[in-house]
Amino acid sequence: MPLILCDQRRRLLATDGHIVVRGSAGAGKTTIALAKACADITAGRLPDQSKALFLSFARATVARVAEQATASIPREQISRIEINTYHGFAWTVLKSHAYLLCARQGVSLLLPAQARSRLAGLDGNERLVRQRQLFDEEGLVAFDLFPTLLTELFRRVPTLAEAYGRAYPLIIVDEFQDTNAEEWAMIAQLGRHSRLIALGDPKQRIYDFKGADPRRFGEFIAEFRPTEFDFVGENRRSAGTDILEFADAMIEGVFRPNVYAGVSIARYPGQSLRPLKQEVLRSIGRLRRAPDWSLAILVPANNLAVHVFDYMARADHGLPGYPVEILVSAEGPMLAGALIALMLEPKTPTAHLGGLLLDGLAEFELGRSETASDVAINRASRLRTLGQAVRRRGDEGFGGRGIGPDVRKLIQSVDDLTLTGDPMTDWRAVRAAFAASPRAQLQAVAKEARHMRLLRRGAQIESRFAEAWRNYGAYRDARAMLSAAAVEDQFAATTRPHRGATVMTIHRAKGKEFDEVIVFEGAFLRYLQPRGRDAERSARFNFHVAATRARNAVTIMTPARNPCPLLPL
Protein backbone atom coordinates (compact mmCIF):
# COMPACT_ATOMS: atom_id res chain seq x y z
CA MET A 1 0.00 0.00 0.00
CA PRO A 2 1.29 3.52 -0.72
CA LEU A 3 2.98 5.33 2.15
CA ILE A 4 0.95 8.28 3.43
CA LEU A 5 2.92 10.30 5.98
CA CYS A 6 1.00 11.88 8.82
CA ASP A 7 2.79 13.82 11.57
CA GLN A 8 3.06 10.70 13.74
CA ARG A 9 4.64 8.69 10.93
CA ARG A 10 7.12 11.48 10.19
CA ARG A 11 8.16 11.47 13.84
CA LEU A 12 8.58 7.72 13.73
CA LEU A 13 10.93 7.93 10.73
CA ALA A 14 13.11 10.39 12.62
CA THR A 15 13.10 8.50 15.93
CA ASP A 16 16.23 6.74 17.15
CA GLY A 17 16.45 3.95 19.70
CA HIS A 18 13.89 1.24 20.39
CA ILE A 19 10.32 1.73 19.13
CA VAL A 20 6.98 0.06 19.79
CA VAL A 21 4.12 0.43 17.29
CA ARG A 22 0.58 -0.66 18.10
CA GLY A 23 -1.96 -0.63 15.31
CA SER A 24 -5.13 -2.26 14.05
CA ALA A 25 -5.14 -4.86 11.28
CA GLY A 26 -4.55 -2.98 8.05
CA ALA A 27 -3.19 0.15 9.76
CA GLY A 28 0.05 0.05 7.76
CA LYS A 29 2.43 -1.05 10.54
CA THR A 30 4.69 -3.07 8.25
CA THR A 31 4.68 -0.32 5.62
CA ILE A 32 5.96 2.31 8.04
CA ALA A 33 8.44 -0.16 9.56
CA LEU A 34 9.97 -0.83 6.14
CA ALA A 35 10.04 2.91 5.48
CA LYS A 36 11.85 3.35 8.78
CA ALA A 37 14.48 0.80 7.74
CA CYS A 38 14.98 2.65 4.45
CA ALA A 39 15.22 5.99 6.26
CA ASP A 40 17.90 4.60 8.58
CA ILE A 41 19.84 3.19 5.62
CA THR A 42 19.66 6.51 3.80
CA ALA A 43 20.70 8.48 6.88
CA GLY A 44 23.67 6.20 7.52
CA ARG A 45 22.32 4.92 10.83
CA LEU A 46 23.01 1.36 9.65
CA PRO A 47 26.74 0.71 9.16
CA ASP A 48 27.93 -0.49 5.77
CA GLN A 49 27.57 -4.24 5.17
CA SER A 50 24.88 -4.49 7.86
CA LYS A 51 21.18 -5.16 7.30
CA ALA A 52 17.80 -4.43 8.78
CA LEU A 53 16.06 -7.67 9.75
CA PHE A 54 12.25 -8.05 9.56
CA LEU A 55 10.84 -11.02 11.48
CA SER A 56 7.28 -12.37 11.47
CA PHE A 57 5.61 -15.60 12.60
CA ALA A 58 3.46 -16.20 9.52
CA ARG A 59 5.15 -17.21 6.27
CA ALA A 60 2.26 -15.60 4.44
CA THR A 61 3.13 -12.28 6.10
CA VAL A 62 6.79 -12.69 5.17
CA ALA A 63 5.87 -13.35 1.53
CA ARG A 64 3.47 -10.39 1.44
CA VAL A 65 6.01 -8.04 3.04
CA ALA A 66 8.74 -9.24 0.69
CA GLU A 67 6.47 -8.61 -2.31
CA GLN A 68 5.57 -5.17 -0.97
CA ALA A 69 9.23 -4.32 -0.34
CA THR A 70 10.32 -5.46 -3.80
CA ALA A 71 7.63 -3.30 -5.43
CA SER A 72 8.20 -0.14 -3.41
CA ILE A 73 11.82 0.00 -2.22
CA PRO A 74 14.80 0.90 -4.44
CA ARG A 75 17.03 -2.04 -5.34
CA GLU A 76 20.07 -0.71 -3.51
CA GLN A 77 18.03 -0.51 -0.29
CA ILE A 78 16.08 -3.76 -0.61
CA SER A 79 19.37 -5.66 -0.72
CA ARG A 80 19.99 -4.40 2.82
CA ILE A 81 16.66 -5.55 4.25
CA GLU A 82 16.32 -9.22 5.15
CA ILE A 83 12.77 -10.56 5.61
CA ASN A 84 12.34 -13.85 7.42
CA THR A 85 10.23 -15.78 9.93
CA TYR A 86 11.27 -16.01 13.57
CA HIS A 87 11.91 -19.72 13.09
CA GLY A 88 13.75 -19.22 9.81
CA PHE A 89 16.16 -16.73 11.36
CA ALA A 90 16.68 -18.88 14.46
CA TRP A 91 17.43 -21.93 12.33
CA THR A 92 20.10 -20.10 10.29
CA VAL A 93 21.91 -19.50 13.58
CA LEU A 94 21.27 -22.87 15.21
CA LYS A 95 22.16 -25.12 12.30
CA SER A 96 25.63 -23.54 12.24
CA HIS A 97 26.29 -23.04 15.95
CA ALA A 98 23.96 -25.18 18.10
CA TYR A 99 26.61 -27.91 18.27
CA LEU A 100 28.28 -25.67 20.86
CA LEU A 101 25.41 -26.51 23.21
CA CYS A 102 25.17 -30.29 22.75
CA ALA A 103 28.75 -31.35 21.97
CA ARG A 104 27.77 -33.02 18.69
CA GLN A 105 29.28 -32.53 15.27
CA GLY A 106 26.03 -31.21 13.87
CA VAL A 107 22.33 -30.82 14.54
CA SER A 108 19.22 -31.71 12.57
CA LEU A 109 15.69 -30.37 12.47
CA LEU A 110 13.05 -32.45 14.23
CA LEU A 111 10.09 -31.92 11.90
CA PRO A 112 6.71 -31.25 13.56
CA ALA A 113 5.30 -34.60 12.42
CA GLN A 114 8.32 -36.42 13.85
CA ALA A 115 8.09 -34.39 17.05
CA ARG A 116 4.46 -35.43 17.51
CA SER A 117 5.51 -39.05 17.26
CA ARG A 118 8.48 -38.72 19.63
CA LEU A 119 6.56 -36.66 22.19
CA ALA A 120 3.16 -38.37 22.11
CA GLY A 121 1.51 -38.66 25.51
CA LEU A 122 3.78 -36.08 27.16
CA ASP A 123 2.47 -32.80 28.56
CA GLY A 124 3.94 -29.65 30.01
CA ASN A 125 7.32 -30.07 31.67
CA GLU A 126 7.65 -33.72 30.59
CA ARG A 127 7.44 -32.59 26.98
CA LEU A 128 10.09 -29.89 27.44
CA VAL A 129 12.41 -32.32 29.23
CA ARG A 130 12.08 -34.86 26.42
CA GLN A 131 12.71 -32.21 23.75
CA ARG A 132 15.90 -31.18 25.50
CA GLN A 133 16.94 -34.80 25.86
CA LEU A 134 16.48 -35.37 22.12
CA PHE A 135 18.66 -32.33 21.46
CA ASP A 136 21.39 -33.24 23.96
CA GLU A 137 21.58 -36.92 22.99
CA GLU A 138 20.67 -36.96 19.30
CA GLY A 139 21.20 -33.39 18.10
CA LEU A 140 17.52 -33.10 17.11
CA VAL A 141 16.12 -29.58 17.36
CA ALA A 142 12.36 -29.26 17.83
CA PHE A 143 10.70 -26.01 16.81
CA ASP A 144 9.63 -25.35 20.39
CA LEU A 145 13.31 -25.28 21.41
CA PHE A 146 14.37 -22.68 18.84
CA PRO A 147 14.00 -19.55 21.02
CA THR A 148 15.36 -21.24 24.15
CA LEU A 149 18.45 -22.54 22.37
CA LEU A 150 19.13 -19.26 20.58
CA THR A 151 18.87 -17.33 23.86
CA GLU A 152 21.17 -19.82 25.61
CA LEU A 153 23.64 -19.77 22.72
CA PHE A 154 23.97 -15.98 22.69
CA ARG A 155 24.33 -15.85 26.47
CA ARG A 156 27.02 -18.52 26.53
CA VAL A 157 28.89 -17.18 23.50
CA PRO A 158 28.67 -13.36 23.76
CA THR A 159 31.05 -12.83 20.82
CA LEU A 160 28.51 -14.62 18.61
CA ALA A 161 25.69 -12.41 19.90
CA GLU A 162 27.78 -9.32 19.22
CA ALA A 163 28.55 -10.53 15.69
CA TYR A 164 24.87 -10.93 14.87
CA GLY A 165 24.19 -7.54 16.45
CA ARG A 166 26.69 -5.98 14.07
CA ALA A 167 25.16 -7.86 11.15
CA TYR A 168 21.60 -6.77 12.08
CA PRO A 169 21.76 -3.48 14.05
CA LEU A 170 18.02 -2.92 13.39
CA ILE A 171 15.50 -5.73 13.95
CA ILE A 172 11.76 -5.32 13.28
CA VAL A 173 9.68 -7.87 15.22
CA ASP A 174 6.18 -8.25 13.77
CA GLU A 175 3.12 -9.82 15.45
CA PHE A 176 4.70 -9.08 18.82
CA GLN A 177 1.42 -9.79 20.62
CA ASP A 178 1.79 -13.49 19.74
CA THR A 179 5.17 -14.09 21.39
CA ASN A 180 5.39 -16.55 24.26
CA ALA A 181 7.80 -16.29 27.18
CA GLU A 182 10.63 -18.12 25.40
CA GLU A 183 10.26 -16.04 22.24
CA TRP A 184 10.17 -12.86 24.30
CA ALA A 185 13.41 -13.92 26.03
CA MET A 186 14.98 -14.44 22.58
CA ILE A 187 13.84 -11.02 21.39
CA ALA A 188 15.10 -9.39 24.59
CA GLN A 189 18.47 -11.05 24.04
CA LEU A 190 18.60 -9.71 20.47
CA GLY A 191 17.75 -6.26 21.80
CA ARG A 192 20.95 -6.17 23.86
CA HIS A 193 22.97 -5.66 20.68
CA SER A 194 20.41 -4.30 18.17
CA ARG A 195 17.72 -1.64 18.04
CA LEU A 196 14.24 -3.18 18.10
CA ILE A 197 10.98 -2.07 16.52
CA ALA A 198 8.08 -4.10 17.93
CA LEU A 199 4.90 -4.16 15.84
CA GLY A 200 1.61 -5.62 16.99
CA ASP A 201 -2.10 -5.41 17.63
CA PRO A 202 -3.26 -6.58 21.08
CA LYS A 203 -6.65 -7.45 19.55
CA GLN A 204 -5.04 -9.95 17.16
CA ARG A 205 -3.73 -12.16 19.97
CA ILE A 206 -4.99 -15.70 19.29
CA TYR A 207 -2.10 -17.81 20.59
CA ASP A 208 -2.74 -17.70 24.33
CA PHE A 209 -2.76 -21.52 24.28
CA LYS A 210 0.90 -21.33 23.21
CA GLY A 211 1.85 -18.76 25.84
CA ALA A 212 1.06 -15.38 24.27
CA ASP A 213 0.45 -12.90 27.09
CA PRO A 214 -1.46 -9.58 27.16
CA ARG A 215 1.36 -8.16 29.32
CA ARG A 216 3.94 -8.57 26.56
CA PHE A 217 3.88 -4.93 25.40
CA GLY A 218 4.30 -3.79 28.99
CA GLU A 219 7.31 -6.08 29.38
CA PHE A 220 8.88 -4.66 26.23
CA ILE A 221 8.33 -1.10 27.44
CA ALA A 222 9.77 -1.85 30.88
CA GLU A 223 12.84 -3.56 29.39
CA PHE A 224 13.74 -1.14 26.61
CA ARG A 225 11.98 2.19 27.36
CA PRO A 226 11.00 2.57 23.69
CA THR A 227 9.32 5.49 21.96
CA GLU A 228 5.66 4.52 21.57
CA PHE A 229 3.43 5.04 18.53
CA ASP A 230 -0.26 4.18 18.32
CA PHE A 231 -2.14 3.59 15.04
CA VAL A 232 -5.05 1.74 16.67
CA GLY A 233 -8.32 2.47 14.87
CA GLU A 234 -6.69 3.24 11.52
CA ASN A 235 -7.90 0.94 8.76
CA ARG A 236 -6.49 0.89 5.26
CA ARG A 237 -7.29 -2.74 4.44
CA SER A 238 -11.10 -2.55 4.49
CA ALA A 239 -11.59 1.18 4.04
CA GLY A 240 -15.16 2.15 3.19
CA THR A 241 -16.62 -0.66 5.31
CA ASP A 242 -17.39 -1.12 9.01
CA ILE A 243 -15.52 -4.43 9.23
CA LEU A 244 -12.91 -3.15 11.69
CA GLU A 245 -15.59 -1.46 13.83
CA PHE A 246 -17.51 -4.75 13.98
CA ALA A 247 -14.36 -6.72 14.85
CA ASP A 248 -13.55 -4.32 17.67
CA ALA A 249 -17.13 -4.54 18.93
CA MET A 250 -16.77 -8.33 18.95
CA ILE A 251 -13.88 -7.99 21.42
CA GLU A 252 -15.89 -5.73 23.73
CA GLY A 253 -19.17 -7.61 23.28
CA VAL A 254 -21.06 -4.36 22.76
CA PHE A 255 -22.68 -3.81 19.36
CA ARG A 256 -24.45 -0.77 17.96
CA PRO A 257 -28.06 -1.19 16.83
CA ASN A 258 -27.57 -0.21 13.19
CA VAL A 259 -25.91 -2.52 10.67
CA TYR A 260 -22.21 -2.71 10.01
CA ALA A 261 -21.39 -2.07 6.35
CA GLY A 262 -19.65 -5.08 4.83
CA VAL A 263 -20.72 -7.47 7.61
CA SER A 264 -23.49 -10.09 7.41
CA ILE A 265 -24.57 -12.65 10.01
CA ALA A 266 -26.49 -15.68 8.75
CA ARG A 267 -28.21 -18.27 10.91
CA TYR A 268 -28.48 -21.36 8.77
CA PRO A 269 -30.99 -24.21 9.28
CA GLY A 270 -30.17 -27.86 9.81
CA GLN A 271 -26.81 -29.54 10.19
CA SER A 272 -25.67 -30.02 6.58
CA LEU A 273 -23.06 -28.05 4.64
CA ARG A 274 -25.58 -27.16 1.94
CA PRO A 275 -26.22 -23.59 3.28
CA LEU A 276 -22.48 -22.98 3.29
CA LYS A 277 -22.16 -24.07 -0.34
CA GLN A 278 -25.04 -21.75 -1.26
CA GLU A 279 -23.30 -18.84 0.45
CA VAL A 280 -19.98 -19.68 -1.20
CA LEU A 281 -21.59 -19.82 -4.65
CA ARG A 282 -23.32 -16.47 -4.06
CA SER A 283 -20.02 -14.92 -3.04
CA ILE A 284 -18.23 -16.38 -6.06
CA GLY A 285 -20.98 -15.00 -8.29
CA ARG A 286 -20.14 -11.52 -7.03
CA LEU A 287 -16.39 -11.89 -7.09
CA ARG A 288 -15.60 -13.70 -10.31
CA ARG A 289 -16.18 -10.62 -12.42
CA ALA A 290 -12.76 -9.48 -11.18
CA PRO A 291 -9.67 -11.17 -12.67
CA ASP A 292 -7.84 -12.01 -9.41
CA TRP A 293 -10.50 -12.48 -6.76
CA SER A 294 -10.07 -14.32 -3.49
CA LEU A 295 -12.47 -15.85 -0.97
CA ALA A 296 -11.59 -17.47 2.37
CA ILE A 297 -13.85 -20.01 4.06
CA LEU A 298 -12.72 -20.06 7.69
CA VAL A 299 -13.72 -22.91 10.00
CA PRO A 300 -12.92 -23.86 13.63
CA ALA A 301 -11.06 -27.12 13.02
CA ASN A 302 -8.87 -28.84 10.46
CA ASN A 303 -11.17 -31.85 10.09
CA LEU A 304 -14.11 -29.57 9.29
CA ALA A 305 -11.95 -27.91 6.62
CA VAL A 306 -11.45 -31.35 5.04
CA HIS A 307 -15.21 -32.06 5.15
CA VAL A 308 -15.93 -28.72 3.46
CA PHE A 309 -13.23 -29.39 0.86
CA ASP A 310 -14.77 -32.78 0.01
CA TYR A 311 -18.36 -31.51 0.01
CA MET A 312 -17.68 -28.51 -2.21
CA ALA A 313 -16.25 -30.76 -4.94
CA ARG A 314 -19.36 -32.85 -5.41
CA ALA A 315 -22.87 -32.05 -6.60
CA ASP A 316 -25.60 -32.24 -3.97
CA HIS A 317 -29.40 -31.85 -4.22
CA GLY A 318 -29.33 -29.56 -7.22
CA LEU A 319 -26.20 -27.60 -6.22
CA PRO A 320 -23.23 -28.05 -8.54
CA GLY A 321 -19.82 -29.15 -7.38
CA TYR A 322 -17.31 -26.31 -7.11
CA PRO A 323 -13.80 -27.50 -6.15
CA VAL A 324 -12.02 -25.21 -3.72
CA GLU A 325 -8.46 -25.22 -2.46
CA ILE A 326 -7.58 -26.15 1.09
CA LEU A 327 -4.82 -25.18 3.48
CA VAL A 328 -4.33 -28.08 5.85
CA SER A 329 -1.83 -28.93 8.52
CA ALA A 330 1.13 -30.51 6.72
CA GLU A 331 1.90 -33.21 9.27
CA GLY A 332 -0.71 -35.78 8.20
CA PRO A 333 0.02 -35.49 4.46
CA MET A 334 3.78 -35.61 5.01
CA LEU A 335 3.59 -38.77 7.17
CA ALA A 336 1.27 -40.37 4.64
CA GLY A 337 3.61 -39.29 1.86
CA ALA A 338 6.53 -40.92 3.64
CA LEU A 339 4.68 -44.25 3.60
CA ILE A 340 3.95 -43.96 -0.10
CA ALA A 341 7.58 -42.96 -0.76
CA LEU A 342 8.68 -46.06 1.18
CA MET A 343 6.58 -48.26 -1.09
CA LEU A 344 7.99 -46.54 -4.20
CA GLU A 345 11.59 -47.20 -3.24
CA PRO A 346 13.36 -50.21 -4.78
CA LYS A 347 13.07 -53.27 -2.52
CA THR A 348 16.16 -54.86 -0.98
CA PRO A 349 16.27 -58.29 0.71
CA THR A 350 17.58 -56.87 4.01
CA ALA A 351 15.18 -53.93 4.24
CA HIS A 352 12.46 -55.74 6.20
CA LEU A 353 9.85 -53.73 4.33
CA GLY A 354 7.05 -55.00 6.55
CA GLY A 355 8.77 -53.72 9.66
CA LEU A 356 9.46 -50.33 8.08
CA LEU A 357 5.85 -50.08 6.99
CA LEU A 358 4.59 -50.90 10.49
CA ASP A 359 6.95 -48.31 12.00
CA GLY A 360 5.69 -45.75 9.50
CA LEU A 361 2.09 -46.55 10.38
CA ALA A 362 2.94 -46.05 14.06
CA GLU A 363 4.39 -42.60 13.29
CA PHE A 364 1.32 -41.81 11.20
CA GLU A 365 -1.02 -42.74 14.07
CA LEU A 366 0.85 -40.46 16.49
CA GLY A 367 1.65 -37.56 14.19
CA ARG A 368 -1.34 -36.92 11.96
CA SER A 369 -3.26 -35.13 14.74
CA GLU A 370 -1.88 -32.33 16.87
CA THR A 371 -2.54 -34.35 20.01
CA ALA A 372 -2.47 -38.15 19.85
CA SER A 373 -5.34 -39.85 21.66
CA ASP A 374 -4.83 -42.70 24.11
CA VAL A 375 -6.26 -45.03 21.47
CA ALA A 376 -3.69 -43.81 18.90
CA ILE A 377 -0.83 -44.16 21.41
CA ASN A 378 -1.84 -47.73 22.25
CA ARG A 379 -2.30 -48.62 18.60
CA ALA A 380 1.10 -47.18 17.71
CA SER A 381 2.71 -49.15 20.54
CA ARG A 382 1.26 -52.37 19.17
CA LEU A 383 2.44 -51.52 15.66
CA ARG A 384 5.98 -50.86 16.88
CA THR A 385 6.07 -54.09 18.87
CA LEU A 386 4.92 -56.00 15.80
CA GLY A 387 7.49 -54.17 13.69
CA GLN A 388 10.27 -55.30 16.04
CA ALA A 389 9.05 -58.87 15.72
CA VAL A 390 9.10 -58.57 11.93
CA ARG A 391 12.71 -57.37 11.98
CA ARG A 392 13.68 -60.36 14.14
CA ARG A 393 11.84 -62.96 12.04
CA GLY A 394 11.78 -61.33 8.63
CA ASP A 395 8.87 -60.09 6.56
CA GLU A 396 7.16 -63.46 6.72
CA GLY A 397 6.76 -63.19 10.48
CA PHE A 398 3.85 -60.82 10.65
CA GLY A 399 1.71 -62.97 12.88
CA GLY A 400 -1.68 -64.40 12.16
CA ARG A 401 -3.95 -61.69 13.52
CA GLY A 402 -4.53 -57.96 13.26
CA ILE A 403 -2.85 -55.91 10.63
CA GLY A 404 -0.54 -58.63 9.30
CA PRO A 405 -2.63 -60.00 6.40
CA ASP A 406 -3.54 -56.48 5.25
CA VAL A 407 0.10 -55.38 5.23
CA ARG A 408 1.08 -58.50 3.27
CA LYS A 409 -1.69 -57.82 0.76
CA LEU A 410 -0.63 -54.18 0.38
CA ILE A 411 2.99 -55.13 -0.23
CA GLN A 412 1.91 -57.69 -2.82
CA SER A 413 -0.38 -55.15 -4.54
CA VAL A 414 2.48 -52.68 -4.88
CA ASP A 415 4.86 -55.42 -6.06
CA ASP A 416 2.38 -56.22 -8.83
CA LEU A 417 2.48 -52.63 -10.12
CA THR A 418 4.56 -51.70 -13.13
CA LEU A 419 6.09 -48.33 -12.34
CA THR A 420 6.18 -45.94 -15.28
CA GLY A 421 8.81 -43.40 -14.26
CA ASP A 422 6.20 -40.66 -14.17
CA PRO A 423 6.22 -39.66 -10.47
CA MET A 424 2.60 -38.54 -10.25
CA THR A 425 1.26 -41.59 -12.10
CA ASP A 426 3.24 -43.95 -9.88
CA TRP A 427 2.40 -42.01 -6.72
CA ARG A 428 -1.31 -42.24 -7.48
CA ALA A 429 -1.02 -45.96 -8.21
CA VAL A 430 0.55 -46.67 -4.81
CA ARG A 431 -1.93 -44.37 -3.09
CA ALA A 432 -4.74 -46.32 -4.77
CA ALA A 433 -3.31 -49.54 -3.32
CA PHE A 434 -3.58 -48.03 0.17
CA ALA A 435 -7.12 -46.83 -0.57
CA ALA A 436 -8.18 -50.30 -1.76
CA SER A 437 -7.17 -51.95 1.50
CA PRO A 438 -10.00 -53.13 3.76
CA ARG A 439 -8.02 -51.81 6.75
CA ALA A 440 -9.13 -48.36 7.97
CA GLN A 441 -5.59 -47.37 8.97
CA LEU A 442 -4.29 -47.91 5.43
CA GLN A 443 -7.30 -46.13 3.94
CA ALA A 444 -6.53 -43.15 6.21
CA VAL A 445 -3.03 -42.97 4.71
CA ALA A 446 -4.51 -42.71 1.23
CA LYS A 447 -6.95 -40.02 2.36
CA GLU A 448 -4.27 -37.85 3.96
CA ALA A 449 -1.93 -38.31 1.00
CA ARG A 450 -4.47 -36.63 -1.29
CA HIS A 451 -3.38 -33.28 0.17
CA MET A 452 0.29 -33.70 -0.71
CA ARG A 453 -0.35 -31.92 -3.98
CA LEU A 454 -1.53 -28.86 -2.08
CA LEU A 455 1.70 -28.43 -0.15
CA ARG A 456 4.11 -25.78 -1.39
CA ARG A 457 6.88 -28.22 -2.32
CA GLY A 458 4.77 -30.58 -4.43
CA ALA A 459 6.38 -29.57 -7.73
CA GLN A 460 9.85 -29.78 -6.23
CA ILE A 461 9.21 -33.27 -4.83
CA GLU A 462 7.93 -34.42 -8.22
CA SER A 463 11.02 -33.01 -9.93
CA ARG A 464 13.39 -34.79 -7.53
CA PHE A 465 11.57 -38.09 -7.98
CA ALA A 466 11.77 -37.72 -11.77
CA GLU A 467 15.50 -37.02 -11.58
CA ALA A 468 16.03 -40.14 -9.45
CA TRP A 469 14.22 -42.24 -12.03
CA ARG A 470 16.32 -40.78 -14.87
CA ASN A 471 19.54 -41.51 -12.98
CA TYR A 472 18.76 -44.93 -11.50
CA GLY A 473 15.63 -46.26 -13.18
CA ALA A 474 14.05 -46.32 -9.71
CA TYR A 475 12.86 -43.94 -7.00
CA ARG A 476 15.98 -44.41 -4.91
CA ASP A 477 16.03 -42.54 -1.58
CA ALA A 478 12.45 -41.34 -2.11
CA ARG A 479 11.89 -40.87 1.63
CA ALA A 480 15.09 -38.84 2.01
CA MET A 481 14.08 -36.59 -0.88
CA LEU A 482 10.65 -36.10 0.65
CA SER A 483 12.16 -35.29 4.05
CA ALA A 484 14.61 -32.77 2.56
CA ALA A 485 11.77 -31.00 0.78
CA ALA A 486 9.78 -30.96 4.03
CA VAL A 487 12.67 -29.28 5.87
CA GLU A 488 12.95 -26.63 3.16
CA ASP A 489 9.19 -26.13 3.26
CA GLN A 490 9.29 -25.30 6.97
CA PHE A 491 11.23 -22.10 6.26
CA ALA A 492 9.90 -21.11 2.84
CA ALA A 493 7.68 -18.06 2.55
CA THR A 494 4.77 -18.85 0.29
CA THR A 495 4.74 -16.46 -2.64
CA ARG A 496 1.78 -18.02 -4.41
CA PRO A 497 -1.09 -15.55 -4.04
CA HIS A 498 -4.44 -16.89 -2.93
CA ARG A 499 -6.83 -16.84 -5.87
CA GLY A 500 -10.31 -18.28 -5.97
CA ALA A 501 -11.89 -19.95 -2.93
CA THR A 502 -9.82 -21.53 -0.16
CA VAL A 503 -10.95 -23.27 3.03
CA MET A 504 -8.77 -23.17 6.16
CA THR A 505 -8.83 -22.58 9.90
CA ILE A 506 -8.57 -19.07 11.34
CA HIS A 507 -5.05 -19.75 12.60
CA ARG A 508 -3.98 -20.72 9.07
CA ALA A 509 -5.44 -17.42 7.82
CA LYS A 510 -3.21 -15.31 10.07
CA GLY A 511 -1.20 -12.84 7.99
CA LYS A 512 -3.39 -13.26 4.89
CA GLU A 513 -5.90 -10.98 3.15
CA PHE A 514 -8.90 -11.82 0.97
CA ASP A 515 -11.56 -9.91 -0.95
CA GLU A 516 -14.30 -11.67 1.03
CA VAL A 517 -14.40 -13.98 4.03
CA ILE A 518 -17.03 -16.50 5.14
CA VAL A 519 -16.64 -17.53 8.78
CA PHE A 520 -18.47 -20.83 9.28
CA GLU A 521 -19.07 -22.92 12.37
CA GLY A 522 -20.65 -26.34 12.10
CA ALA A 523 -23.48 -27.70 14.19
CA PHE A 524 -20.98 -29.48 16.45
CA LEU A 525 -17.60 -27.85 15.74
CA ARG A 526 -18.01 -24.41 17.28
CA TYR A 527 -15.86 -21.40 18.06
CA LEU A 528 -17.22 -21.19 21.62
CA GLN A 529 -16.60 -24.73 22.83
CA PRO A 530 -16.17 -25.62 25.60
CA ARG A 531 -17.91 -22.72 27.28
CA GLY A 532 -16.15 -20.69 29.94
CA ARG A 533 -14.38 -17.41 30.44
CA ASP A 534 -11.16 -18.40 28.65
CA ALA A 535 -13.11 -20.03 25.79
CA GLU A 536 -15.22 -16.89 25.37
CA ARG A 537 -12.17 -14.62 25.24
CA SER A 538 -10.51 -16.94 22.74
CA ALA A 539 -13.62 -17.07 20.54
CA ARG A 540 -13.97 -13.27 20.53
CA PHE A 541 -10.35 -12.81 19.45
CA ASN A 542 -10.73 -15.53 16.80
CA PHE A 543 -13.75 -13.74 15.34
CA HIS A 544 -11.78 -10.48 15.36
CA VAL A 545 -8.90 -12.00 13.40
CA ALA A 546 -11.27 -13.76 10.99
CA ALA A 547 -13.27 -10.64 10.19
CA THR A 548 -10.21 -8.46 9.64
CA ARG A 549 -8.86 -10.83 6.95
CA ALA A 550 -11.52 -9.35 4.60
CA ARG A 551 -11.04 -6.33 2.39
CA ASN A 552 -14.64 -5.92 1.22
CA ALA A 553 -17.10 -8.20 3.01
CA VAL A 554 -17.36 -10.80 5.76
CA THR A 555 -20.24 -13.24 6.37
CA ILE A 556 -20.50 -15.15 9.64
CA MET A 557 -22.59 -18.34 9.55
CA THR A 558 -23.85 -19.95 12.76
CA PRO A 559 -26.46 -22.70 13.34
CA ALA A 560 -29.99 -21.30 13.72
CA ARG A 561 -30.92 -23.94 16.27
CA ASN A 562 -28.08 -22.97 18.61
CA PRO A 563 -26.52 -19.72 17.38
CA CYS A 564 -23.23 -18.49 18.79
CA PRO A 565 -24.15 -16.32 21.81
CA LEU A 566 -21.26 -13.92 21.15
CA LEU A 567 -22.80 -12.61 17.92
CA PRO A 568 -25.29 -9.70 17.87
CA LEU A 569 -28.95 -10.66 17.71
Tab-separated table of N, CA, C and O in Angstrom, residues 18 194 279 282 421 502 514 542 551:
chain	number	residue	atom	x	y	z
A	18	HIS	N	14.950	2.239	20.494
A	18	HIS	CA	13.888	1.236	20.390
A	18	HIS	C	12.531	1.899	20.189
A	18	HIS	O	12.281	3.008	20.682
A	194	SER	N	21.063	-4.893	19.346
A	194	SER	CA	20.412	-4.298	18.174
A	194	SER	C	19.274	-3.393	18.633
A	194	SER	O	18.719	-3.589	19.722
A	279	GLU	N	-23.923	-20.132	0.158
A	279	GLU	CA	-23.298	-18.835	0.454
A	279	GLU	C	-21.999	-18.669	-0.333
A	279	GLU	O	-21.711	-17.584	-0.853
A	282	ARG	N	-22.873	-17.871	-3.924
A	282	ARG	CA	-23.320	-16.469	-4.057
A	282	ARG	C	-22.125	-15.518	-4.031
A	282	ARG	O	-22.056	-14.562	-4.816
A	421	GLY	N	7.809	-44.459	-14.226
A	421	GLY	CA	8.808	-43.396	-14.260
A	421	GLY	C	8.200	-42.011	-14.214
A	421	GLY	O	8.920	-41.019	-14.073
A	502	THR	N	-10.697	-20.674	-0.958
A	502	THR	CA	-9.820	-21.527	-0.161
A	502	THR	C	-10.436	-21.730	1.218
A	502	THR	O	-10.879	-20.765	1.849
A	514	PHE	N	-8.012	-11.306	2.014
A	514	PHE	CA	-8.900	-11.816	0.971
A	514	PHE	C	-9.944	-10.754	0.637
A	514	PHE	O	-10.264	-9.899	1.468
A	542	ASN	N	-10.719	-14.807	18.072
A	542	ASN	CA	-10.733	-15.526	16.800
A	542	ASN	C	-11.654	-14.855	15.789
A	542	ASN	O	-11.314	-14.720	14.601
A	551	ARG	N	-11.160	-7.685	2.902
A	551	ARG	CA	-11.038	-6.327	2.392
A	551	ARG	C	-12.397	-5.696	2.121
A	551	ARG	O	-12.573	-4.481	2.306
